[in-house]
Coordinates of C-alpha atoms and ligand atoms in Angstrom, one line a residue:
K1 CA 82.1 -134.5 144.9
I2 CA 83.2 -138.4 143.6
Y3 CA 82.7 -138.2 139.7
N4 CA 81.9 -142.1 139.2
E5 CA 79.9 -141.8 136.0
K6 CA 80.1 -144.3 133.2
H7 CA 83.6 -143.6 131.5
R8 CA 84.7 -140.6 133.4
L9 CA 88.4 -139.9 133.2
Q10 CA 90.1 -140.3 137.1
F11 CA 92.8 -138.8 137.3
H12 CA 93.0 -136.5 134.4
F13 CA 91.1 -133.0 134.6
S14 CA 87.8 -132.8 133.3
P15 CA 85.1 -129.9 134.0
E16 CA 83.1 -130.9 137.0
K17 CA 80.0 -131.0 134.6
K18 CA 78.8 -129.6 130.4
W19 CA 80.7 -129.4 127.9
M20 CA 84.7 -128.1 127.8
N21 CA 87.2 -127.6 125.0
D22 CA 91.2 -125.8 125.0
P23 CA 93.2 -125.6 128.3
N24 CA 93.2 -121.1 128.5
G25 CA 95.4 -119.1 131.1
M26 CA 97.3 -121.9 132.4
V27 CA 99.8 -119.7 135.1
F28 CA 101.6 -120.1 138.3
F29 CA 101.2 -117.3 140.7
K30 CA 101.6 -117.1 144.5
D31 CA 101.5 -121.3 144.7
E32 CA 99.0 -122.0 142.3
Y33 CA 98.4 -123.8 139.4
H34 CA 95.4 -122.1 137.2
L35 CA 93.5 -123.5 134.9
F36 CA 91.5 -121.6 132.8
Y37 CA 89.3 -123.1 129.9
Q38 CA 86.5 -123.0 126.9
Y39 CA 83.5 -123.9 128.5
H40 CA 79.6 -124.1 128.3
P41 CA 77.9 -123.9 131.0
F42 CA 74.5 -124.6 129.2
G43 CA 74.9 -127.9 126.9
T44 CA 76.8 -130.6 126.8
T45 CA 78.0 -129.2 123.0
W46 CA 80.2 -126.1 122.2
G47 CA 78.3 -123.4 123.0
P48 CA 78.5 -119.9 124.0
M49 CA 81.4 -120.4 125.9
H50 CA 82.7 -119.3 128.4
W51 CA 86.4 -119.6 131.0
G52 CA 85.8 -121.6 132.9
H53 CA 88.4 -121.6 136.5
A54 CA 90.3 -124.3 138.2
V55 CA 93.2 -124.1 140.5
S56 CA 96.0 -127.0 142.0
K57 CA 99.2 -127.1 144.2
D58 CA 100.3 -129.4 142.0
M59 CA 98.7 -129.7 138.7
I60 CA 97.0 -133.5 139.5
Q61 CA 95.2 -132.5 142.2
W62 CA 93.0 -129.6 140.9
E63 CA 89.8 -127.8 142.6
H64 CA 86.8 -126.2 141.1
L65 CA 86.7 -122.5 140.9
P66 CA 83.5 -120.7 139.9
I67 CA 83.3 -119.0 136.2
A68 CA 86.3 -116.5 135.5
L69 CA 84.5 -114.8 132.4
Y70 CA 81.3 -114.4 131.0
P71 CA 80.4 -113.1 127.6
D72 CA 80.1 -109.3 127.6
E73 CA 78.7 -106.6 124.5
H74 CA 82.6 -108.2 122.6
G75 CA 81.0 -110.9 122.8
E76 CA 81.9 -114.7 123.8
I77 CA 85.2 -115.1 125.3
F78 CA 87.1 -117.8 123.4
S79 CA 90.8 -118.8 124.0
G80 CA 93.8 -117.0 125.4
S81 CA 96.0 -116.7 127.7
A82 CA 97.2 -114.9 131.4
V83 CA 99.9 -113.7 132.4
V84 CA 101.8 -112.1 135.6
D85 CA 101.8 -108.2 135.3
W86 CA 105.3 -108.0 137.9
N87 CA 106.2 -104.6 136.9
N88 CA 102.6 -103.3 136.6
T89 CA 103.8 -102.7 133.3
S90 CA 99.5 -102.0 132.3
G91 CA 99.2 -99.8 135.1
F92 CA 96.2 -102.5 136.8
F93 CA 97.3 -102.6 139.8
D94 CA 98.4 -100.6 142.9
D95 CA 100.9 -101.7 145.4
E96 CA 100.5 -105.8 144.3
P97 CA 101.5 -107.7 140.9
G98 CA 98.5 -109.1 139.8
L99 CA 97.1 -111.0 136.7
V100 CA 95.7 -110.3 133.2
A101 CA 93.7 -112.4 131.1
I102 CA 94.2 -111.4 127.6
Y103 CA 91.7 -113.5 125.2
T104 CA 89.2 -113.5 122.2
S105 CA 86.5 -111.6 122.4
A106 CA 84.0 -113.3 119.6
D107 CA 81.2 -111.9 118.2
N108 CA 79.7 -111.0 114.4
Y109 CA 80.1 -107.5 112.8
P110 CA 77.1 -105.2 113.2
N111 CA 74.1 -106.4 111.1
S112 CA 75.6 -109.0 109.3
D113 CA 76.8 -112.6 110.6
R114 CA 80.7 -112.4 109.1
P115 CA 82.4 -112.9 112.3
R116 CA 84.7 -110.9 114.5
Q117 CA 87.5 -111.4 117.0
R118 CA 89.1 -109.0 118.2
Q119 CA 91.8 -109.1 121.5
C120 CA 91.0 -107.8 124.8
L121 CA 92.0 -107.9 128.1
A122 CA 90.2 -108.4 131.8
Y123 CA 92.7 -108.5 135.2
S124 CA 92.3 -110.1 138.9
K125 CA 93.5 -108.2 141.6
D126 CA 92.8 -111.2 144.0
N127 CA 94.4 -114.5 142.6
G128 CA 92.2 -115.3 139.5
R129 CA 89.0 -115.0 142.0
T130 CA 87.1 -112.1 140.5
W131 CA 87.9 -111.1 137.2
R132 CA 87.6 -106.7 135.5
T133 CA 87.3 -106.1 132.2
Y134 CA 89.3 -103.6 131.1
E135 CA 86.8 -100.7 129.8
R136 CA 88.6 -99.8 127.1
N137 CA 89.0 -103.4 125.3
P138 CA 89.6 -104.3 122.4
V139 CA 92.3 -103.8 122.3
L140 CA 93.6 -105.2 119.5
S141 CA 91.4 -106.1 116.0
D142 CA 91.9 -106.1 112.4
V143 CA 88.7 -105.7 110.4
N144 CA 90.2 -107.5 107.1
I145 CA 91.5 -110.8 109.2
T146 CA 88.4 -113.2 109.8
D147 CA 90.7 -115.7 111.9
Y148 CA 92.1 -113.6 114.1
R149 CA 92.0 -114.8 117.8
D150 CA 93.6 -116.9 120.6
P151 CA 96.6 -115.0 121.8
K152 CA 99.3 -116.5 123.9
V153 CA 101.3 -113.7 125.5
F154 CA 104.5 -113.8 127.8
W155 CA 107.1 -111.3 128.5
H156 CA 110.7 -110.9 126.5
E157 CA 113.3 -110.0 128.8
E158 CA 115.9 -109.4 125.6
T159 CA 113.5 -106.6 124.2
S160 CA 111.7 -105.8 127.8
K161 CA 108.2 -106.0 125.6
W162 CA 105.5 -108.3 125.8
I163 CA 105.3 -110.6 122.9
M164 CA 101.8 -111.4 121.6
M165 CA 101.4 -114.9 119.1
L166 CA 98.2 -114.4 116.9
A167 CA 96.4 -117.2 114.8
T168 CA 96.0 -115.5 112.0
G169 CA 94.0 -117.8 109.5
Q170 CA 97.0 -119.7 107.7
S171 CA 100.1 -118.1 109.6
I172 CA 100.5 -117.0 113.1
S173 CA 101.2 -113.2 113.4
I174 CA 103.7 -111.4 116.2
Y175 CA 102.8 -108.4 117.4
T176 CA 104.8 -106.1 120.5
S177 CA 103.8 -104.7 123.7
P178 CA 105.4 -102.2 126.0
N179 CA 101.6 -102.7 128.3
L180 CA 99.3 -105.3 127.1
K181 CA 96.7 -102.5 125.7
E182 CA 98.7 -101.3 122.5
W183 CA 100.0 -103.3 120.7
E184 CA 101.9 -103.2 117.5
F185 CA 102.6 -105.9 114.7
A186 CA 105.9 -107.2 113.8
S187 CA 105.9 -109.6 112.0
E188 CA 103.7 -112.8 110.6
F189 CA 105.0 -116.6 110.1
G190 CA 104.4 -120.2 108.4
N191 CA 102.6 -119.0 105.1
N192 CA 104.5 -121.3 103.8
A193 CA 105.9 -123.2 106.5
G194 CA 104.6 -126.8 107.7
S195 CA 100.6 -128.1 107.7
H196 CA 98.2 -126.3 105.9
D197 CA 95.9 -129.0 106.8
G198 CA 93.0 -126.4 108.6
V199 CA 92.9 -123.6 110.0
W200 CA 96.0 -122.9 112.5
E201 CA 94.7 -121.8 116.2
C202 CA 96.3 -121.4 119.5
P203 CA 99.9 -120.9 119.2
D204 CA 102.6 -120.9 121.5
L205 CA 106.1 -119.9 121.6
F206 CA 109.4 -120.3 124.3
K207 CA 112.6 -121.1 124.6
L208 CA 114.0 -124.9 125.5
P209 CA 117.8 -125.9 125.8
V210 CA 119.4 -128.4 123.6
D211 CA 120.3 -131.2 125.9
G212 CA 119.8 -128.9 129.0
D213 CA 122.3 -126.8 127.5
D214 CA 121.4 -122.9 129.0
T215 CA 123.7 -121.6 126.5
N216 CA 121.9 -123.7 123.4
Q217 CA 118.7 -122.2 123.2
K218 CA 115.7 -123.1 121.3
W219 CA 113.1 -121.9 120.7
I220 CA 110.1 -124.1 119.8
M221 CA 107.1 -122.4 118.1
L222 CA 103.1 -124.3 119.0
V223 CA 100.9 -124.5 116.2
S224 CA 97.4 -126.6 116.1
I225 CA 96.0 -126.8 113.3
G226 CA 91.6 -127.3 112.5
D227 CA 89.7 -130.1 111.7
N228 CA 89.4 -130.7 108.2
P229 CA 87.5 -133.5 106.5
K230 CA 89.7 -134.3 103.9
F231 CA 92.4 -135.8 106.4
K232 CA 91.6 -138.7 108.4
E233 CA 93.1 -137.0 111.1
G234 CA 91.0 -134.4 112.2
S235 CA 93.1 -132.0 114.2
R236 CA 96.5 -132.3 115.4
T237 CA 98.9 -129.8 117.2
Q238 CA 102.3 -129.4 114.4
Y239 CA 105.6 -127.8 116.1
F240 CA 108.8 -126.0 115.0
V241 CA 111.8 -125.3 115.9
G242 CA 113.8 -122.1 115.8
Q243 CA 115.2 -119.1 116.6
F244 CA 113.1 -115.6 117.2
D245 CA 114.7 -111.7 118.4
G246 CA 112.1 -110.4 119.7
T247 CA 110.8 -109.9 116.5
T248 CA 111.2 -112.3 113.8
F249 CA 110.5 -116.0 114.1
L250 CA 113.2 -118.3 112.0
N251 CA 112.5 -121.9 111.2
D252 CA 116.0 -123.7 111.4
N253 CA 114.1 -126.2 109.8
P254 CA 112.6 -126.9 105.9
D255 CA 109.3 -125.3 105.6
E256 CA 107.9 -128.5 103.9
Q257 CA 108.5 -130.5 107.4
V258 CA 106.0 -130.6 109.4
L259 CA 106.1 -131.6 113.0
W260 CA 104.1 -133.5 115.1
L261 CA 103.9 -133.3 118.6
D262 CA 101.7 -136.0 119.1
F263 CA 100.7 -139.6 117.1
G264 CA 97.6 -139.7 119.1
R265 CA 94.3 -138.3 118.0
D266 CA 93.5 -137.0 121.5
N267 CA 95.9 -134.1 121.9
Y268 CA 94.2 -130.7 120.7
A269 CA 95.1 -127.0 121.2
G270 CA 97.7 -127.5 124.4
V271 CA 99.8 -124.6 125.7
S272 CA 102.1 -124.0 127.7
W273 CA 102.4 -122.3 131.4
S274 CA 103.3 -119.0 131.9
D275 CA 105.6 -117.9 134.8
I276 CA 106.8 -120.8 136.5
P277 CA 109.4 -119.8 138.0
A278 CA 112.7 -119.4 137.2
Q279 CA 114.5 -122.1 140.0
D280 CA 112.2 -124.3 138.9
G281 CA 112.4 -124.0 135.1
R282 CA 109.9 -126.3 134.2
R283 CA 108.1 -126.1 130.8
I284 CA 105.1 -127.4 131.7
Y285 CA 102.5 -128.4 129.0
I286 CA 98.2 -129.6 129.2
G287 CA 95.9 -129.9 126.1
W288 CA 92.3 -130.8 125.3
M289 CA 91.6 -134.1 124.9
S290 CA 90.1 -134.8 122.1
N291 CA 89.2 -134.2 118.5
W292 CA 86.9 -131.6 116.9
R293 CA 86.1 -134.4 114.4
Y294 CA 84.0 -136.0 116.9
A295 CA 85.0 -133.9 120.7
N296 CA 80.7 -133.0 120.7
Q297 CA 79.8 -136.6 120.1
V298 CA 82.0 -138.5 122.2
P299 CA 79.8 -140.9 125.0
T300 CA 80.0 -139.3 127.9
E301 CA 77.0 -138.0 129.4
E302 CA 77.0 -134.9 132.4
W303 CA 80.3 -134.1 130.9
R304 CA 82.1 -133.3 128.0
S305 CA 85.9 -133.3 128.0
A306 CA 89.0 -133.2 129.6
M307 CA 92.9 -131.9 129.6
T308 CA 96.0 -134.3 128.5
L309 CA 98.0 -135.0 131.9
P310 CA 99.8 -132.0 132.6
R311 CA 103.9 -132.8 130.8
E312 CA 107.5 -131.7 131.0
L313 CA 108.5 -130.5 127.2
S314 CA 112.5 -130.6 126.4
L315 CA 114.5 -130.5 123.9
T316 CA 116.7 -133.4 122.3
S317 CA 119.2 -133.3 119.3
S318 CA 119.4 -136.3 116.9
K319 CA 120.5 -136.8 114.1
E320 CA 117.2 -135.7 112.3
G321 CA 117.5 -132.8 114.3
N322 CA 116.0 -131.2 117.4
R323 CA 113.1 -132.8 119.2
I324 CA 110.2 -132.4 121.5
V325 CA 110.3 -134.9 124.6
Q326 CA 107.8 -135.2 126.8
K327 CA 107.5 -136.1 130.6
I328 CA 104.5 -136.8 132.3
I329 CA 105.3 -134.2 135.2
S330 CA 106.8 -135.7 138.3
E331 CA 104.3 -134.5 140.8
I332 CA 101.9 -137.9 139.3
D333 CA 103.6 -139.6 141.8
S334 CA 101.4 -138.5 144.5
I335 CA 99.2 -140.6 142.7
R336 CA 101.4 -144.1 142.2
N337 CA 99.4 -146.7 144.9
H338 CA 100.9 -150.1 145.1
T339 CA 103.4 -151.3 142.2
E340 CA 103.8 -154.8 141.4
V341 CA 107.4 -156.2 139.4
T342 CA 107.3 -158.8 137.4
Q343 CA 109.8 -161.4 136.5
E344 CA 112.3 -160.9 133.6
L345 CA 110.0 -162.5 130.6
T346 CA 111.0 -164.2 127.5
I347 CA 107.9 -164.2 125.4
E348 CA 108.0 -166.8 122.1
S349 CA 105.4 -166.4 119.1
D350 CA 102.2 -167.9 120.2
S351 CA 102.7 -168.1 123.7
P352 CA 101.7 -164.4 124.8
V353 CA 101.8 -163.7 128.9
T354 CA 98.5 -162.6 131.0
F355 CA 98.2 -160.4 133.6
N356 CA 95.1 -159.5 135.4
L357 CA 95.3 -155.8 136.5
T358 CA 94.0 -155.2 139.7
S359 CA 92.9 -151.6 139.2
P360 CA 91.5 -149.9 135.8
L361 CA 93.3 -146.9 136.6
M362 CA 97.0 -148.0 135.7
E363 CA 100.8 -146.7 134.8
V364 CA 102.6 -149.6 133.2
N365 CA 106.0 -149.9 132.6
V366 CA 107.9 -151.9 130.4
K367 CA 110.8 -152.6 128.7
F368 CA 111.4 -154.8 125.4
D369 CA 114.2 -155.9 124.3
N370 CA 113.7 -157.8 120.9
K371 CA 115.2 -160.9 119.9
D372 CA 113.9 -161.7 116.8
S373 CA 110.9 -161.0 116.0
N374 CA 108.8 -159.3 113.1
S375 CA 106.7 -157.8 115.8
F376 CA 105.9 -157.3 119.6
G377 CA 103.9 -155.4 121.9
L378 CA 101.0 -155.5 124.4
I379 CA 97.1 -155.7 124.8
F380 CA 94.9 -154.1 127.3
E381 CA 91.4 -156.6 127.3
N382 CA 88.1 -157.0 129.0
S383 CA 85.5 -159.9 129.5
K384 CA 83.8 -158.0 126.6
N385 CA 86.1 -158.9 123.9
E386 CA 87.1 -155.1 124.0
S387 CA 91.2 -154.6 123.4
I388 CA 93.8 -151.6 122.6
M389 CA 96.9 -152.6 121.4
I390 CA 100.1 -151.2 121.1
Q391 CA 102.5 -152.9 119.0
Y392 CA 106.2 -152.3 117.6
D393 CA 106.6 -153.6 114.0
T394 CA 110.5 -154.1 113.9
A395 CA 110.8 -154.3 109.8
S396 CA 108.7 -151.1 109.3
E397 CA 110.2 -148.8 112.5
K398 CA 106.4 -148.1 113.2
L399 CA 104.6 -147.5 116.8
M400 CA 101.1 -148.3 117.0
V401 CA 98.7 -147.7 119.0
D402 CA 94.8 -149.8 117.1
R403 CA 91.8 -148.6 119.5
T404 CA 89.5 -150.2 116.4
K405 CA 87.9 -152.8 119.3
A406 CA 88.7 -150.1 122.4
G407 CA 85.1 -149.9 122.9
V408 CA 82.1 -148.0 121.5
N409 CA 82.9 -146.3 117.9
S410 CA 80.0 -145.8 116.3
F411 CA 79.5 -142.2 117.3
S412 CA 81.7 -141.3 114.5
E413 CA 83.3 -142.7 111.9
S414 CA 86.5 -141.0 112.5
F415 CA 87.4 -142.7 115.7
A416 CA 88.3 -146.6 115.2
A417 CA 91.9 -145.2 114.1
L418 CA 95.2 -146.9 113.9
Q419 CA 97.5 -144.7 115.1
E420 CA 101.2 -144.7 113.9
T421 CA 105.1 -143.2 114.2
D422 CA 108.1 -144.1 112.7
L423 CA 110.4 -144.5 115.8
K424 CA 114.0 -146.4 115.7
M425 CA 114.6 -149.0 118.4
E426 CA 117.3 -147.8 121.4
D427 CA 120.2 -151.0 121.5
G428 CA 117.9 -153.0 120.1
K429 CA 114.7 -151.9 122.5
I430 CA 111.6 -150.4 123.2
N431 CA 110.2 -149.1 125.8
L432 CA 106.9 -148.1 127.0
Q433 CA 104.7 -146.1 129.8
I434 CA 101.5 -145.8 129.7
F435 CA 99.1 -144.4 132.0
M436 CA 95.8 -145.8 131.0
D437 CA 92.5 -144.0 132.7
T438 CA 88.9 -144.6 132.8
S439 CA 88.3 -143.3 129.0
S440 CA 91.8 -142.1 128.0
I441 CA 95.2 -143.9 127.3
E442 CA 98.5 -142.3 126.9
V443 CA 101.4 -143.8 125.6
L444 CA 104.9 -142.6 126.0
A445 CA 107.2 -144.2 124.0
N446 CA 111.3 -144.1 124.4
G447 CA 111.5 -142.1 127.3
G448 CA 108.7 -139.5 125.4
K449 CA 110.8 -139.1 122.1
A450 CA 106.9 -140.8 120.5
V451 CA 103.2 -139.8 122.8
C452 CA 99.8 -140.7 121.5
T453 CA 97.0 -139.6 123.0
S454 CA 93.7 -141.7 123.2
L455 CA 90.6 -142.0 124.2
L456 CA 88.9 -144.8 124.2
F457 CA 85.8 -145.9 125.4
P458 CA 85.1 -149.4 126.2
K459 CA 81.8 -151.0 127.7
H460 CA 83.9 -152.7 130.7
L461 CA 87.1 -151.8 132.3
Y462 CA 89.9 -153.6 131.3
E463 CA 90.7 -156.4 133.4
R464 CA 94.1 -158.1 131.9
I465 CA 97.3 -156.8 129.6
I466 CA 98.8 -159.7 127.5
I467 CA 102.2 -158.9 126.5
F468 CA 103.2 -160.9 122.9
S469 CA 105.8 -161.4 120.2
N470 CA 105.3 -162.4 117.0
K471 CA 107.4 -164.5 114.3
G472 CA 110.5 -164.1 117.1
T473 CA 111.3 -164.2 120.9
T474 CA 111.2 -161.0 122.1
R475 CA 112.9 -160.6 125.7
V476 CA 110.7 -158.3 128.4
A477 CA 112.5 -156.6 131.2
P478 CA 110.8 -157.0 135.0
L479 CA 107.5 -155.0 134.1
K480 CA 106.4 -152.6 136.5
L481 CA 102.7 -152.2 137.1
T482 CA 101.9 -149.1 138.8
E483 CA 98.4 -148.7 140.5
L484 CA 96.8 -144.8 140.8
N485 CA 94.7 -143.1 142.5
S486 CA 91.6 -141.3 141.3
V487 CA 92.0 -137.6 142.6
W488 CA 89.1 -136.8 142.7
G489 CA 86.5 -137.5 145.8
Ligands
FRU501 C1 90.4 -124.3 119.5 C2 89.5 -123.7 119.0 C3 89.9 -121.7 119.1 C4 88.5 -120.9 119.9 C5 88.3 -122.4 120.4 C6 87.0 -121.8 121.0 O1 90.4 -125.7 119.5 O2 88.3 -123.4 117.7 O3 90.6 -121.4 117.9 O4 89.5 -119.5 120.1 O5 88.6 -123.4 119.5 O6 85.9 -122.4 121.4

């Protein structure tokens, strides 16, 4: 099947049709990467949640599979995770290890409209193709907590226990279990730490070596924070760097510090894959490429929402502290097509240089070596006078992605946005790797130290890029313009 509807992304995962939100249950098992997702099969806006399902050999080309989990007597199926139960701790399996999904069942308390969220299990003995729910669901509930959802479970080698991270309103609660069925409260983190601009959702916790040094590991906690009309950004994702001993997470940084994963508006509810083999060793992340502020209104018809490109996360030390660095997974290479390499350029103010794009699906690699300009950058543009601008300001040391004129934005007041972050030049240079799909742009700056994920809805596909320098000169290393292939059809 070819997906060629207006704005349909060509190298990002999106559902065949209808509404999608959070990625769920990502797990690697028997040579397949599984991706489940919050899915409403009967509408293009959020509604009764199911788990949609897809599998892939490389996280780039996806095969859509039938819905995995349907609403049942415990309610709708909200977000959650999946693990391989290698040692059959759950007792669900006979000779072969299988998959266990841990998710939130959402309904209301009987005879009331007070929401009820409880954690449930389902298991699969056939590589995720069919699922059976555990007959003694739910496995974890708490009548006193209303927001009680999005369990992310992993096996903690050091204590030989399952750990569950659960979003509990304005904090993350941590539970442990020997068998996935019985859970014991261990600790709570975050009431006084990080951003509380919205309800806490979709946590994750995993280890990363600092600068690749396996003898120096840190624990990273991801926390998505929900939309709040008081803040222009809508929903977004923060992270913490610290330590974890099997029961308690300790933040390395001062409580008031807020670290954002992405400075764009459209990366939410992302978590990482479970059970990637140790020989591979990567921590791979994918997010929902939208924002609760306007996700239900974006101008697509047959389907709504896509995922970000999958990213490898690592941790780099700097003067400011340890920070997450993102890299698009190397498997992206399979869709790289023809590459054009330009001359080295010297861009003077008022003399921008234009290149025509040979495809709307592009990867652009560009390195700016500033001489004496105030700002420099590049613009994608079409014949409808729509454009998206990526600009670095040398005085304020800010990188900006301006989508205010990028295309259709009347569907939400919050959509026309300047997205901005602090970013230092390195040896006087800024390098950008840009992935342009039909209705999204991902900008990775200085090797993924700053990342902007942003939707855009141009009426026409972008046709050219313009490299500019303001009030001074910027040198530009040979530009690499790579055509990308569609992964659908
Ligand atoms: C995050 C979220 C989760 C919840 C799911 C419902 O986007 O609100 O907290 O489980 O979406 O679809």
